[in-house]
Structures are given as structure tokens and as C-alpha cells.
Coordinates of C-alpha atoms (C1' of nucleotides) in Angstrom, one line a residue:
Chain A
X614 CA 0.0 0.0 0.0
X615 CA 2.1 2.9 -1.2
X616 CA 0.8 6.3 -0.1
X617 CA 0.8 8.3 -3.3
X618 CA 2.0 11.8 -2.5
X619 CA 0.1 14.3 -4.6
X620 CA 2.1 16.8 -6.4
X621 CA 1.5 20.6 -6.3
X622 CA 0.9 22.3 -9.6
X623 CA 4.6 23.3 -10.0
X624 CA 5.8 19.8 -9.4
X625 CA 3.4 18.6 -12.1
X626 CA 4.8 21.2 -14.5
X627 CA 8.4 20.3 -13.8
X628 CA 7.7 16.6 -14.1
X629 CA 5.9 17.1 -17.4
X630 CA 8.8 19.2 -18.7
X631 CA 11.4 16.6 -17.6
X632 CA 9.3 13.8 -19.0
X633 CA 8.8 15.5 -22.4
X634 CA 12.5 16.3 -22.7
X635 CA 11.9 20.0 -22.7
X636 CA 14.6 20.3 -20.1
X637 CA 17.2 17.8 -19.0
X638 CA 17.6 19.5 -15.7
X639 CA 15.9 22.4 -14.0
X640 CA 17.3 25.7 -12.8
X641 CA 15.3 28.0 -10.5
X642 CA 16.3 31.2 -8.8
X643 CA 15.4 33.1 -5.7
X644 CA 15.4 36.8 -6.6
X645 CA 15.1 39.2 -3.6
X646 CA 15.5 42.9 -3.9
X647 CA 18.0 44.0 -1.2
X648 CA 15.8 46.6 0.2
X649 CA 14.5 44.9 3.4
X650 CA 14.8 41.8 5.5
X651 CA 13.3 38.5 4.4
X652 CA 10.0 37.4 6.1
X653 CA 8.2 34.2 6.5
X654 CA 6.5 34.7 3.1
X655 CA 10.0 34.7 1.5
X656 CA 10.7 31.6 3.5
X657 CA 7.9 29.9 1.6
X658 CA 9.3 31.1 -1.7
X659 CA 12.8 30.0 -0.7
X660 CA 11.7 26.5 0.3
X661 CA 9.7 26.3 -2.9
X662 CA 12.5 27.4 -5.2
X663 CA 15.3 25.5 -3.6
X664 CA 13.1 22.5 -2.7
X665 CA 11.7 22.1 -6.2
X666 CA 15.1 22.2 -7.8
X667 CA 16.6 19.8 -5.2
X668 CA 13.7 17.3 -5.6
X669 CA 14.3 17.1 -9.3
X670 CA 18.1 17.1 -9.3
X671 CA 18.4 20.8 -10.3
X672 CA 19.9 23.8 -8.9
X673 CA 19.0 27.3 -7.7
X674 CA 20.7 30.6 -8.1
X675 CA 20.5 33.4 -5.6
X676 CA 20.0 36.6 -7.6
X677 CA 19.6 40.0 -6.1
X678 CA 17.3 42.2 -8.1
X679 CA 19.2 45.3 -7.5
X680 CA 17.9 47.7 -10.2
X681 CA 16.8 50.5 -7.9
X682 CA 19.9 52.0 -6.2
X683 CA 18.0 54.5 -4.1
X684 CA 16.3 51.8 -1.9
X685 CA 19.0 49.1 -1.8
X686 CA 21.8 48.5 0.5
X687 CA 24.5 45.9 1.3
X688 CA 23.1 45.6 4.8
X689 CA 20.1 43.9 3.2
X690 CA 22.3 41.7 1.0
X691 CA 24.1 40.4 4.0
X692 CA 21.0 39.7 6.0
X693 CA 19.3 37.9 3.1
X694 CA 22.3 35.6 2.6
X695 CA 22.5 34.8 6.3
X696 CA 18.8 34.0 6.4
X697 CA 18.9 31.6 3.4
X698 CA 21.9 29.8 4.8
X699 CA 20.2 29.6 8.2
X700 CA 17.2 28.0 6.6
X701 CA 19.6 25.4 5.3
X702 CA 19.7 26.1 1.6
X703 CA 22.7 26.4 -0.7
X704 CA 22.7 28.5 -3.9
X705 CA 24.6 27.3 -7.0
X706 CA 25.6 30.9 -7.9
X707 CA 25.3 34.3 -6.3
X708 CA 24.3 36.7 -9.0
X709 CA 23.1 40.3 -9.2
X710 CA 20.9 41.9 -11.8
X711 CA 23.6 44.6 -11.8
X712 CA 26.0 42.0 -13.1
X713 CA 24.0 42.3 -16.3
X714 CA 23.8 46.0 -16.7
X715 CA 26.0 46.0 -19.8
X716 CA 24.0 43.2 -21.5
X717 CA 20.8 44.9 -20.5
X718 CA 21.9 48.1 -22.1
X719 CA 22.8 46.2 -25.3
X720 CA 19.3 44.6 -25.2
X721 CA 17.8 48.0 -25.1
X722 CA 19.9 49.2 -28.0
X723 CA 18.7 46.1 -29.9
X724 CA 15.1 47.0 -29.3
X725 CA 15.7 50.6 -30.4
X726 CA 17.3 49.4 -33.6
X727 CA 14.3 47.1 -34.3
X728 CA 12.0 50.1 -33.8
X729 CA 10.6 48.6 -30.7
X730 CA 11.7 51.2 -28.2
X731 CA 11.9 55.0 -28.0
X732 CA 13.1 57.8 -25.9
X733 CA 10.3 59.8 -24.4
X734 CA 10.7 63.4 -23.1
X735 CA 7.4 63.5 -21.3
X736 CA 7.2 64.1 -17.6
X737 CA 6.0 61.3 -15.4
X738 CA 2.7 63.1 -15.0
X739 CA 2.2 63.4 -18.8
X740 CA 3.1 59.7 -19.2
X741 CA 0.6 58.8 -16.6
X742 CA -2.1 60.9 -18.2
X743 CA -1.6 59.3 -21.6
X744 CA -1.5 55.9 -20.2
X745 CA -5.3 55.8 -19.9
X746 CA -7.1 53.7 -17.3
X747 CA -8.1 50.0 -17.1
X748 CA -11.3 50.8 -18.9
X749 CA -10.0 53.5 -21.3
X750 CA -7.3 53.0 -23.8
X751 CA -4.2 55.2 -23.6
X752 CA -2.9 57.6 -26.2
X753 CA 0.4 57.7 -28.1
X754 CA 3.1 59.9 -26.7
X755 CA 4.2 62.8 -29.1
X756 CA 7.7 61.3 -29.0
X757 CA 6.6 57.8 -29.9
X758 CA 7.6 58.0 -33.6
X759 CA 11.1 59.4 -33.2
X760 CA 13.6 58.1 -35.6
X761 CA 15.8 55.2 -34.7
X762 CA 19.0 57.2 -35.0
X763 CA 17.7 59.9 -32.8
X764 CA 16.6 57.4 -30.3
X765 CA 20.0 55.7 -30.4
X766 CA 21.8 59.0 -29.9
X767 CA 19.5 60.2 -27.1
X768 CA 19.7 56.8 -25.2
X769 CA 23.4 57.1 -25.4
X770 CA 23.2 60.6 -24.0
X771 CA 21.0 59.3 -21.2
X772 CA 23.7 56.8 -20.4
X773 CA 26.4 59.5 -20.7
X774 CA 24.7 61.6 -18.0
X775 CA 23.6 64.4 -20.3
X776 CA 20.2 64.6 -18.8
X777 CA 18.8 65.1 -15.3
X778 CA 16.7 62.6 -13.4
X779 CA 13.3 62.3 -14.9
X780 CA 14.1 64.3 -18.0
X781 CA 13.8 61.3 -20.3
X782 CA 12.9 57.6 -20.2
X783 CA 13.3 54.8 -22.6
X784 CA 10.0 53.0 -23.4
X785 CA 9.1 49.8 -25.2
X786 CA 6.9 50.5 -28.2
X787 CA 4.1 48.1 -27.9
X788 CA 0.4 49.2 -27.9
X789 CA -1.1 52.2 -26.0
X790 CA -4.5 50.6 -26.3
X791 CA -3.6 47.2 -25.0
X792 CA -6.0 45.8 -22.4
X793 CA -3.1 44.9 -20.2
X794 CA -1.8 48.2 -18.8
X795 CA 1.7 46.8 -18.6
X796 CA 1.8 46.5 -22.4
X797 CA 1.0 50.3 -22.9
X798 CA 4.6 51.2 -23.8
X799 CA 6.2 50.4 -20.5
X800 CA 9.2 52.4 -19.3
X801 CA 12.2 50.2 -19.5
X802 CA 15.0 52.6 -18.5
X803 CA 15.0 55.6 -16.2
X804 CA 17.6 58.1 -15.2
X805 CA 18.8 58.0 -11.6
X806 CA 22.0 59.8 -10.7
X807 CA 22.4 57.6 -7.7
X808 CA 25.1 55.6 -6.2
X809 CA 24.6 51.9 -6.6
X810 CA 25.7 49.5 -3.9
X811 CA 27.8 47.5 -6.4
X812 CA 28.3 49.4 -9.6
X813 CA 29.0 52.7 -7.7
X814 CA 28.7 55.7 -10.0
X815 CA 29.2 53.8 -13.3
X816 CA 25.6 54.1 -14.3
X817 CA 23.1 56.9 -14.2
X818 CA 20.4 55.0 -16.0
X819 CA 18.9 51.9 -14.5
X820 CA 16.6 49.2 -16.0
X821 CA 13.1 48.8 -14.6
X822 CA 12.0 45.5 -13.1
X823 CA 10.3 44.3 -16.3
X824 CA 13.3 44.9 -18.4
X825 CA 15.7 43.3 -15.9
X826 CA 14.0 40.3 -14.4
X827 CA 13.1 38.2 -17.4
X828 CA 16.3 38.9 -19.2
X829 CA 18.3 38.0 -16.1
X830 CA 16.4 34.7 -15.9
X831 CA 17.2 34.2 -19.6
X832 CA 20.9 35.0 -19.2
X833 CA 21.2 32.5 -16.4
X834 CA 19.1 30.0 -18.4
X835 CA 16.6 29.7 -15.6
X836 CA 14.0 27.1 -16.7
X837 CA 11.3 27.8 -14.2
X838 CA 11.0 31.4 -12.9
X839 CA 8.6 31.2 -10.0
X840 CA 7.1 34.3 -8.5
X841 CA 3.9 35.4 -6.7
X842 CA 0.5 36.0 -8.2
X843 CA 0.7 39.8 -8.5
X844 CA 3.1 39.3 -11.3
X845 CA 0.7 37.4 -13.5
X846 CA 0.0 40.4 -15.7
X847 CA 3.8 40.9 -16.1
X848 CA 4.1 37.5 -17.8
X849 CA 2.9 38.9 -21.1
X850 CA 5.6 41.5 -21.1
X851 CA 8.2 39.0 -19.8
X852 CA 7.4 36.8 -22.8
X853 CA 7.4 39.8 -25.2
X854 CA 10.9 40.9 -24.4
X855 CA 12.2 37.4 -24.6
X856 CA 10.6 36.9 -28.0
X857 CA 11.7 40.3 -29.5
X858 CA 15.2 39.8 -28.2
X859 CA 15.3 36.2 -29.4
X860 CA 17.0 35.0 -26.2
X861 CA 16.7 31.9 -24.1
X862 CA 13.0 31.4 -23.2
X863 CA 12.7 31.2 -19.5
X864 CA 9.1 30.8 -18.3
X865 CA 7.4 32.4 -15.5
X866 CA 5.0 30.6 -13.1
X867 CA 3.0 32.2 -10.3
X868 CA 1.8 31.0 -6.9
X869 CA -0.1 32.6 -4.1
X870 CA 1.9 34.4 -1.6
X871 CA 1.7 33.5 2.1
X872 CA -0.5 35.5 4.4
X873 CA -0.7 34.6 8.1
X874 CA -3.1 35.6 10.8
X875 CA -2.2 38.3 13.4
X876 CA 0.6 39.7 11.3
X877 CA 1.4 41.8 8.2
X878 CA 3.6 40.6 5.4
X879 CA 4.4 43.5 3.2
X880 CA 7.9 44.9 3.3
X881 CA 6.5 48.4 3.3
X882 CA 4.5 47.8 6.4
X883 CA 7.3 45.9 8.1
X884 CA 9.7 48.8 7.4
X885 CA 7.2 51.1 9.0
X886 CA 7.1 49.0 12.2
X887 CA 10.8 49.3 12.3
X888 CA 11.4 52.9 11.5
X889 CA 8.5 54.2 13.6
X890 CA 9.8 52.2 16.6
X891 CA 6.8 49.9 17.1
X892 CA 9.4 47.1 17.4
X893 CA 13.1 47.3 18.2
X894 CA 14.4 46.3 14.8
X895 CA 14.0 43.9 11.8
X896 CA 15.0 41.0 14.1
X897 CA 12.6 41.9 16.9
X898 CA 11.2 38.5 18.0
X899 CA 7.7 39.8 17.3
X900 CA 8.5 40.5 13.7
X901 CA 7.5 37.9 11.1
X902 CA 10.9 38.2 9.6
X903 CA 13.2 35.2 9.3
X904 CA 15.7 37.0 11.6
X905 CA 12.9 37.7 14.0
X906 CA 11.8 34.1 14.2
X907 CA 15.4 33.0 14.5
X908 CA 16.0 35.4 17.5
X909 CA 12.8 34.3 19.0
X910 CA 14.0 30.7 19.0
X911 CA 12.4 29.1 16.0
X912 CA 14.4 26.4 14.3
X913 CA 15.0 26.1 10.5
X914 CA 13.5 22.7 10.7
X915 CA 10.2 24.1 12.0
X916 CA 10.0 26.7 9.3
X917 CA 10.7 24.2 6.6
X918 CA 8.1 21.9 8.0
X919 CA 5.6 24.8 7.9
X920 CA 6.4 25.6 4.3
X921 CA 5.8 21.9 3.5
X922 CA 2.5 21.8 5.3
X923 CA 1.0 25.0 3.8
X924 CA 1.4 23.7 0.3
X925 CA 1.6 25.7 -2.9
X926 CA -1.4 26.8 -4.9
X927 CA -2.9 29.7 -6.8
X928 CA -5.6 30.8 -4.5
X929 CA -5.5 33.6 -1.9
X930 CA -4.9 32.2 1.6
X931 CA -4.7 33.3 5.2
X932 CA -2.8 30.7 7.1
X933 CA -3.5 30.1 10.8
X934 CA -0.6 31.2 13.0
X935 CA -1.3 28.1 15.0
X936 CA 0.0 25.9 12.2
X937 CA 3.4 27.6 12.4
X938 CA 3.3 27.1 16.2
X939 CA 2.3 23.5 15.7
X940 CA 5.4 22.9 13.5
X941 CA 7.6 24.7 16.0
X942 CA 6.4 22.7 19.0
X943 CA 6.6 19.5 17.0
X944 CA 10.3 20.2 16.5
X945 CA 11.1 21.7 19.9
X946 CA 9.3 19.0 21.8
X947 CA 11.9 16.6 20.5
X948 CA 15.0 18.7 21.1
X949 CA 14.4 21.1 24.0
X950 CA 16.2 20.5 27.3
X951 CA 13.8 20.6 30.2
X952 CA 14.7 22.9 33.0
X953 CA 12.9 24.7 35.8
X954 CA 12.4 28.4 36.0
X955 CA 9.9 30.4 38.2
X956 CA 8.6 33.5 36.5
X957 CA 6.3 34.8 39.1
X958 CA 7.7 33.6 42.4
X959 CA 6.3 33.0 45.9
X960 CA 8.2 31.2 48.6
X961 CA 7.5 27.7 49.7
X962 CA 8.9 26.5 53.0
X963 CA 9.2 22.9 53.9
X964 CA 8.8 23.0 57.6
X965 CA 9.9 19.5 58.3
X966 CA 13.0 19.7 56.1
X967 CA 16.3 20.2 57.9
X968 CA 17.5 23.8 57.9
X969 CA 20.7 24.4 55.9
X970 CA 20.5 21.0 54.2
X971 CA 21.0 20.7 50.4
X972 CA 20.3 17.7 48.3
X973 CA 21.7 17.1 44.9
X974 CA 18.9 15.6 42.9
X975 CA 19.1 14.1 39.5
X976 CA 16.6 15.2 36.9
X977 CA 16.0 14.1 33.4
X978 CA 16.5 16.7 30.7
X979 CA 13.4 15.5 28.9
X980 CA 11.1 12.6 28.3
X981 CA 13.4 11.2 25.7
X982 CA 16.4 9.4 27.2
X983 CA 19.0 10.8 24.7
X984 CA 18.5 14.2 26.3
X985 CA 20.3 12.9 29.4
X986 CA 20.1 14.1 33.0
X987 CA 21.5 16.9 35.1
X988 CA 21.9 17.8 38.8
X989 CA 19.4 20.1 40.5
X990 CA 19.9 21.4 44.0
X991 CA 17.1 21.1 46.5
X992 CA 16.7 22.7 49.9
X993 CA 14.2 23.8 52.6
X994 CA 13.1 26.9 50.9
X995 CA 11.9 27.0 47.3
X996 CA 10.5 29.4 44.8
X997 CA 7.4 28.2 43.2
X998 CA 5.0 29.8 40.7
X999 CA 2.4 32.1 42.4
X1000 CA -0.3 30.7 40.2
X1001 CA 0.3 27.2 41.5
X1002 CA -1.3 28.0 44.8
X1003 CA -4.8 28.9 45.6
X1004 CA -6.3 29.7 49.0
X1005 CA -9.7 28.4 47.8
X1006 CA -9.3 25.7 45.2
X1007 CA -11.9 25.3 42.4
X1008 CA -13.0 21.9 41.4
X1009 CA -10.5 19.7 39.5
X1010 CA -7.6 21.8 40.9
X1011 CA -4.5 19.6 40.8
X1012 CA -2.0 22.0 42.4
X1013 CA -1.4 23.5 45.8
X1014 CA -4.1 24.6 48.2
X1015 CA -4.5 24.3 51.9
X1016 CA -4.3 20.6 52.7
X1017 CA -3.6 19.4 49.2
X1018 CA -0.6 17.4 48.0
X1019 CA 1.5 17.9 44.9
X1020 CA 4.7 16.4 43.6
X1021 CA 7.7 18.8 43.3
X1022 CA 9.1 17.8 39.9
X1023 CA 12.0 15.4 40.3
X1024 CA 11.9 15.7 44.1
X1025 CA 9.3 15.0 46.8
X1026 CA 5.6 15.0 47.4
X1027 CA 4.6 17.8 49.7
X1028 CA 1.4 18.7 51.5
X1029 CA 0.4 22.2 52.2
X1030 CA 0.0 23.0 55.9
X1031 CA -0.5 26.7 55.8
X1032 CA 0.3 30.1 54.3
X1033 CA 0.9 33.7 55.2
X1034 CA -0.4 36.9 53.8
X1035 CA 0.5 40.6 54.1
X1036 CA -1.9 43.4 55.0
X1037 CA -2.9 43.7 51.4
X1038 CA -4.1 40.1 51.4
X1039 CA -1.3 39.0 49.1
X1040 CA 0.2 35.5 49.8
X1041 CA 3.8 35.9 51.0
X1042 CA 4.7 32.4 51.9
X1043 CA 3.3 28.9 51.8
X1044 CA 4.2 26.3 54.3
X1045 CA 4.2 22.6 53.7
X1046 CA 5.6 19.3 54.9
X1047 CA 7.4 16.8 52.8
X1048 CA 7.3 13.0 52.7
X1049 CA 11.0 11.7 52.7
X1050 CA 10.0 8.4 51.3
X1051 CA 8.4 10.0 48.2
X1052 CA 11.7 11.0 46.7
X1053 CA 11.7 10.9 43.0
X1054 CA 13.1 7.7 41.7
X1055 CA 12.7 5.8 45.0
X1056 CA 10.1 3.6 43.5
X1057 CA 7.5 4.3 46.1
X1058 CA 4.0 3.9 44.8
X1059 CA 2.0 5.1 47.8
X1060 CA 1.9 8.7 46.7
X1061 CA -0.6 9.1 43.9
X1062 CA -0.9 12.9 43.4
X1063 CA -2.6 14.5 40.5
X1064 CA -0.3 17.5 40.2
X1065 CA 3.3 18.1 39.7
X1066 CA 4.8 21.6 39.9
X1067 CA 8.2 23.1 39.1
X1068 CA 10.4 24.9 41.6
X1069 CA 13.8 26.5 42.1
X1070 CA 15.8 26.3 45.4
X1071 CA 16.0 29.7 47.0
X1072 CA 19.6 29.7 48.0
X1073 CA 20.7 28.2 44.7
X1074 CA 18.5 30.3 42.4
X1075 CA 20.0 32.4 39.6
X1076 CA 18.2 35.4 38.2
X1077 CA 17.4 36.1 34.6
X1078 CA 15.4 38.5 32.6
X1079 CA 12.6 36.8 30.7
X1080 CA 10.8 38.3 27.7
X1081 CA 7.3 37.0 27.0
X1082 CA 6.0 37.7 23.5
X1083 CA 2.5 37.7 22.3
X1084 CA 1.1 38.3 18.8
X1085 CA 2.0 41.7 17.4
X1086 CA -1.6 42.4 16.3
X1087 CA -5.0 42.1 18.0
X1088 CA -6.9 41.2 14.8
X1089 CA -6.5 38.3 12.4
X1090 CA -5.9 40.3 9.3
X1091 CA -4.7 43.8 10.2
X1092 CA -4.0 44.7 6.5
X1093 CA -7.7 44.1 5.7
X1094 CA -9.1 46.2 8.5
X1095 CA -10.4 49.8 8.2
X1096 CA -7.9 52.6 8.7
X1097 CA -4.2 52.3 9.5
X1098 CA -3.0 48.8 10.2
X1099 CA -0.9 50.2 13.1
X1100 CA -4.1 50.9 15.1
X1101 CA -4.4 47.2 15.5
X1102 CA -1.0 46.6 17.2
X1103 CA -1.3 44.6 20.3
X1104 CA -0.2 46.8 23.2
X1105 CA 0.7 43.7 25.3
X1106 CA 2.9 42.0 22.7
X1107 CA 5.9 42.2 25.0
X1108 CA 6.0 41.5 28.7
X1109 CA 9.4 41.8 30.4
X1110 CA 10.0 39.9 33.6
X1111 CA 13.0 41.6 35.1
X1112 CA 13.8 39.0 37.7
X1113 CA 12.8 35.4 37.2
X1114 CA 14.5 32.6 39.2
X1115 CA 16.1 29.9 37.2
X1116 CA 17.9 26.7 38.2
X1117 CA 21.7 27.1 38.3
X1118 CA 22.3 24.7 35.3
X1119 CA 21.2 27.5 33.1
X1120 CA 24.4 29.3 33.8
X1121 CA 25.8 27.1 31.1
X1122 CA 23.1 28.0 28.6
X1123 CA 24.2 28.6 25.0
X1124 CA 22.6 30.4 22.1
X1125 CA 22.4 27.1 20.2
X1126 CA 20.3 25.3 22.8
X1127 CA 16.6 25.3 23.1
X1128 CA 15.0 25.0 26.5
X1129 CA 11.6 24.1 27.8
X1130 CA 11.0 25.8 31.1
X1131 CA 8.8 23.1 32.4
X1132 CA 5.1 23.9 32.3
X1133 CA 5.9 27.5 31.1
X1134 CA 7.0 27.2 27.5
X1135 CA 9.9 27.1 25.1
X1136 CA 12.7 29.6 25.7
X1137 CA 16.1 30.5 24.2
X1138 CA 18.9 32.8 25.2
X1139 CA 18.6 36.2 23.6
X1140 CA 21.5 37.7 21.7
X1141 CA 21.6 40.6 24.2
X1142 CA 22.5 38.3 27.1
X1143 CA 25.8 38.9 28.7
X1144 CA 28.0 37.0 31.1
X1145 CA 26.3 37.7 34.4
X1146 CA 23.0 38.8 32.8
X1147 CA 20.9 36.1 31.4
X1148 CA 18.1 37.1 29.1
X1149 CA 15.6 34.5 27.8
X1150 CA 13.0 34.9 25.0
X1151 CA 9.9 32.9 25.1
X1152 CA 9.7 31.1 21.8
X1153 CA 6.3 29.7 22.4
X1154 CA 3.9 28.8 25.2
X1155 CA 3.0 25.2 25.9
X1156 CA -0.5 24.2 25.1
X1157 CA -2.6 24.7 28.2
X1158 CA -5.9 22.9 28.5
X1159 CA -6.3 24.1 32.1
X1160 CA -6.3 27.7 31.1
X1161 CA -8.6 26.9 28.2
X1162 CA -11.0 25.0 30.5
X1163 CA -11.1 27.9 33.0
X1164 CA -11.7 30.6 30.4
X1165 CA -14.4 28.4 28.8
X1166 CA -16.2 28.1 32.2
X1167 CA -16.1 31.8 33.2
Chain B
rU787 C1' -17.4 50.5 -17.0
rG788 C1' -11.8 46.9 -19.4
rG789 C1' -8.2 42.9 -18.7
rG790 C1' -6.3 39.0 -15.7
rU791 C1' -6.6 35.3 -11.6
rU792 C1' -9.2 32.2 -8.1
rA793 C1' -13.6 29.7 -5.7
rU794 C1' -13.7 22.3 -1.6
rG795 C1' -15.2 22.2 6.5
rG796 C1' -13.2 27.6 11.0
rU797 C1' -7.9 27.5 8.3
rG798 C1' -4.9 25.2 4.6
rU799 C1' -4.5 21.4 1.0
rA800 C1' -5.9 16.6 -2.0
rA801 C1' -9.2 14.4 -5.8
rC802 C1' -7.5 14.8 -12.9
rG803 C1' -15.8 11.7 -14.8
rG804 C1' -16.3 6.7 -10.2
rC805 C1' -16.5 6.0 -1.9
rA806 C1' -14.9 14.0 -0.9
rG807 C1' -9.2 12.3 1.9
rC808 C1' -5.1 14.6 4.9
rA809 C1' -3.2 18.3 8.3
rC810 C1' -4.0 22.4 11.7
rU811 C1' -7.9 24.4 14.9
rA812 C1' -12.1 23.3 18.1
rC813 C1' -14.4 19.7 21.2
rA814 C1' -14.6 14.8 24.2
rG815 C1' -11.9 10.8 26.4
rA816 C1' -7.4 7.6 27.9
rU817 C1' -2.3 7.8 29.7
rU818 C1' 1.1 11.1 32.2
rU819 C1' 6.4 12.9 38.1
rU820 C1' 5.2 19.0 32.6
rG821 C1' -3.0 20.2 33.0
rA822 C1' 3.0 19.3 28.0
rU823 C1' 4.0 15.1 25.0
rU824 C1' 1.5 10.5 23.3
rC825 C1' -3.0 7.8 22.0
rU826 C1' -8.4 7.4 20.8
rG827 C1' -12.7 9.6 19.1
rU828 C1' -16.3 13.7 17.5
rC829 C1' -18.1 18.1 14.7
rU830 C1' -17.8 20.9 10.4
rG831 C1' -17.0 21.2 3.3
rU832 C1' -17.5 21.0 -3.0
rC833 C1' -19.9 29.6 -4.3
rU834 C1' -25.2 29.8 -6.8
rA835 C1' -28.7 28.2 -10.6
rG836 C1' -29.5 25.3 -14.7
rG837 C1' -27.6 21.4 -18.1
rU838 C1' -24.7 16.9 -20.1
rU839 C1' -23.9 11.8 -18.0
rC840 C1' -25.6 5.4 -15.4
rG841 C1' -22.5 8.7 -12.4
rA842 C1' -20.1 15.7 -11.7
rA843 C1' -15.9 19.0 -6.8
rU844 C1' -14.3 17.6 -11.8
rC845 C1' -17.4 18.7 -18.3
rC846 C1' -21.0 22.7 -20.5
rU847 C1' -24.0 27.4 -19.9
rA848 C1' -25.3 31.6 -17.0
rG849 C1' -24.6 34.1 -12.7
rU850 C1' -22.1 35.6 -7.8
rA851 C1' -17.9 36.7 -4.8
rA852 C1' -12.8 37.7 -3.8
rC853 C1' -8.0 39.2 -5.3
rC854 C1' -4.5 41.7 -8.9
rC855 C1' -3.5 45.7 -12.9
rA856 C1' -3.5 53.0 -14.2
rA857 C1' 5.3 53.9 -9.4
rC858 C1' 10.4 56.7 -13.7
rC859 C1' 9.0 50.2 -7.0
rA860 C1' 10.0 45.1 -7.2

RNA sequence: UGGGUUAUGGUGUAACGGCAGCACUACAGAUUUUGAUUCUGUCUGUCUAGGUUCGAAUCCUAGUAACCCAACCA
């Protein structure tokens, strides 16, 4: 009984192309513009492009689409490369559209010579006016029928820097009445006296996306050029340039971009969050950027699993954030080292435990044996979680309450004998007695308690800052709401606990390790941590059916 | 009022004229020294109206809805 794995539409196309002999091997490319950080939507595209090629024995190029020098920067180039590597992919070649500026210029000259391009002196306003609207045809520019020689000379002068920005553009000569707006004599070169991050001041004219992307694909002999749905109308132009230039016919295929609940996914919006200080930077753990997820503690494996599960299709989608979290927990549950940390402490005193005594207990690092064990110090006074005690317990309460018994994880069963409060009515201390024979691992079976709680020995406790993150937006689809998307930012997306108590083994924590603070969630060390100053980011909470039950009943 | 694209449970995604399946979510239960994990089960779906066919999510016709296109951005 072989499970037949169904193919997505791109895999079907590739298989058909391979089967028909159209291509012997396939070459894809990932083409980011270096003007921002990569986000989880790009991760989908990366997994798709690299994954598809790898599945069918092909390769993938990394090509920076750097045709607009005013918005692009090497900072972005570096971050993009780091993110792709971190995700676990290897590009066959690192290319730049700017590598092809000479060729692209020649292609433009070719079009002029064929009478398929012309220099237009119109202002951008005039060009826009003559462009028409989706329902009305455009009108020809007065410069449309310039002679080839004059066009050639003027284009050369554009390149030579004889004109100011915006004074002239080179346009393809197609059809001003075309039903596809992109075919109404699109601008293919514009003048920008700007410093380019790679070509410096060599050029003052730069090709537009449509005149760079398809040709770059063609130059690299990309077989399957995969992009998102909003480029569907561009395909006609893409094909037009390839045909008129008579160059290698790459083909463009489009898929639906990723949208995810409780976040925004456009670079423009993400840039706003950064520049307006709603987050601390592109790698703020609340950002849907790859660097943000990395800093928050996500693993490459979890993101790849997510990309696999969401599939690839051509319909608009809004993926539930919980699917990403599911993939994360699936991975972290296997690898995270279990440790104990108390985030909201209250003191527990074991009145029948010898004062000044310390026991060195052995605790497993996780349910799976390969994670090993570690030593955890135990003593008479412990920090426990304030929420693990209730003066008046509700039904089905498994934790501490006057008279109740709980297991202290990896240690003893204790029974609550009393508690103290301050004038404000706040619990300041809980007293209990322990049962020496109930020690963990002793094999005693007489203590059947429902609840197990975590703890940290008071004299051995280390302190750490803990950052708890919640979703960045209050609504499922902030981009679709009325008004400014920033009105929907969740004001409680970050909660900082200045002083949490953690077990001493965490002194050895590294950036590479993932931890589960038992019963509290998955955590990792933040990059801002210093020797003597531990800082942990909450990667994700654990599922909590108790909280769910309670909120459901109230 | 033009052109393009897409419609399958709450969310994604399969089916290629022949039993609408899988995953997430939600809910219920079992196990548990994490109210986690694990395991078992339950609910919910073919945009609408016609037609073709023994048989339609799939083919045809007509609608409807959503998204994209009028940057010298990509």
C-alpha cells in the first residue's frame, strides 16, 4: 500500500517538462530585492524554489534584483544571505541583476534598432495621463515616432549623463490601447543619478524590473521562474521581451503568496514598524521576519516543515498562525532541554526539612532518554509559581491549596499545611511538609498525586530577565481592517519579567540550545544576554488545556 | 465600466468523470512525576442556478464573490 503523495501544480509542470524532454535539468532562482529583510513569506518562496530544484536534481541561483539603487543596501544583501543559509539552503551561484547592466543596455539598443523602443521626453505626469485607465485606452506619446538614429543618440546621451533625473525615459513601443496596462509602452530605463551598492557611479540609468528580471532569468538560463500572483500580468511583457530579443526562453509561473493571521507581510509595512519604533528592529522577536523568528528561538526545521504543510497553490490564503506554532512545538518537543524556572515567584517553606541541608537531585532533561540528565539542588526553601497555589481551590484543581498534596518535579511529594499573607491580602509564603520516602526515583507507589509543579531552590537560584512575547496584532488580518494597520497593534505584545528565578544549570546555557521551562513554554537565550546577565526569549507557550478550560467556564 | 486570476469544513491542502481524503484548529476521552507530549474519538465542506452523464468538486451554460493591474517600485 504505497501512499501516493500528490504533487503541487509546479511539481506537475516540472515533471511534465522533464518527461517531455523540454529540459534535462531544471534551474530555479530566488530573486530578492536587497531593500529589506526577508520574512516568513519569503521563506515559503525559498523553500519552494530550492526545494523544487533539489527534488528534481536541479539547482537554484540566488540573484539580487538590484535595479533601484536608491532603496537598496549591502546591509540587506548580507542579512538575506544569512537568512537563506540559516534556513539550510545552498545556492549554486550568487548573482546580481547589476552584473547584467552592460548586457541589458545592449538589449535596449537592440530594441531601439528594431524600432521597438523609443526615448520619451514626457514628464511622469504626462506619461501617466496618456496611459489611460483599465477601462479606457491610452494615447500615443508625441515622441513615440522618433527616428531610430535619434533614439539611439538620445539613449546614449542618457547613459552618458547628459540629462537630469526624470528628464527622459526609454520605453518599449508596444500598444497604448492594450487591455493589459503593462503593455502600454512600459518604461524600461529611467535616469537616476544615484550611487549603486555594487556598480557605484558607473551608471546613471537603470533598467526597470520588467526589463531586468526576465532577461536575467534568460541570461542564467533559468527554466522555471517562480514568482507570486501579482506578477501574472507581467508575464505577457516577460514573454514579449524574450521573444523580441530572441533570447533563451525562461518561463514564469506564479503561486499565491503567504498570508498569516495576526501579522502583516508587506515589506513596506514591516519597514514602518521598524522605522516608527513599534518594534526594536528587523529582528525583533515579534516580527514575522526570518531573523525575528530566529531570534525568538524558531528552528530552521520548523519553518521548513511549515512551508511543506501550507502547500503551494494559486488561491489567496490566510494561514492560521497556530499551524506555524504546531510545527515549532513538533520540533522543539523533541530537542528542547527541560529545565525549571519560576517566572512569578512565591516562597514555599518545607517546615519538616532540615535547615541548611542541600540535596543534589538528578533530573531528566526530557522525556526522551537521549537528552540525558542533570543535577538540580534542592533545599528547605523553594521558589514556586504564584499561580500554582490557591487559597480556595476550584473543582479539579491539581495544584497547591490548603491541605492538598503535589509532587515537586524530580523531588518529593509535599502537603500544604498553611500560608501567610500581608496586610494587602497577598500571599507571602506557603508552608508545607514533605514525605521523605516519596523522593523521585525511589520507586515508592503510595503517593498518587494529580499535580506536579516546578520549583527552584531559593539559596541556589540564579536570576534572569525573561521576555514574553505575544502576537503583534490584535486582529486576524490587520491589513484588511479599516484605517491604518498600526491601530491594531497589540499593546501587550511584549511583557518583560526583570527578575525570574532559574535553576543554576542555566548558567551554562548557550545560544544554540533550546529549552523548555517546564510547564511554562519554550525559551532560548537572547543575543543581548551577557555573562552575568541572562536574558531569555519565550519562543512559544506550551498548550494549556487548564487555562482553556477555565476561560471556557467563566 | 476593461483585462487577468481564483472559488472544496473555522484555516490550509488533495481528488485529474467513479467511496470528498489529509493536516491544523475546536471539542470529548485515555495515559502522564510537565493540566505538556503521546494515544483514541467527534463536529464541520465542493460559491449559486441550470444542463450533459448510469454517475459531476471535476465537463458545459449563465450568474455571484474575492484578489491583482492605471510607481520613472520590485
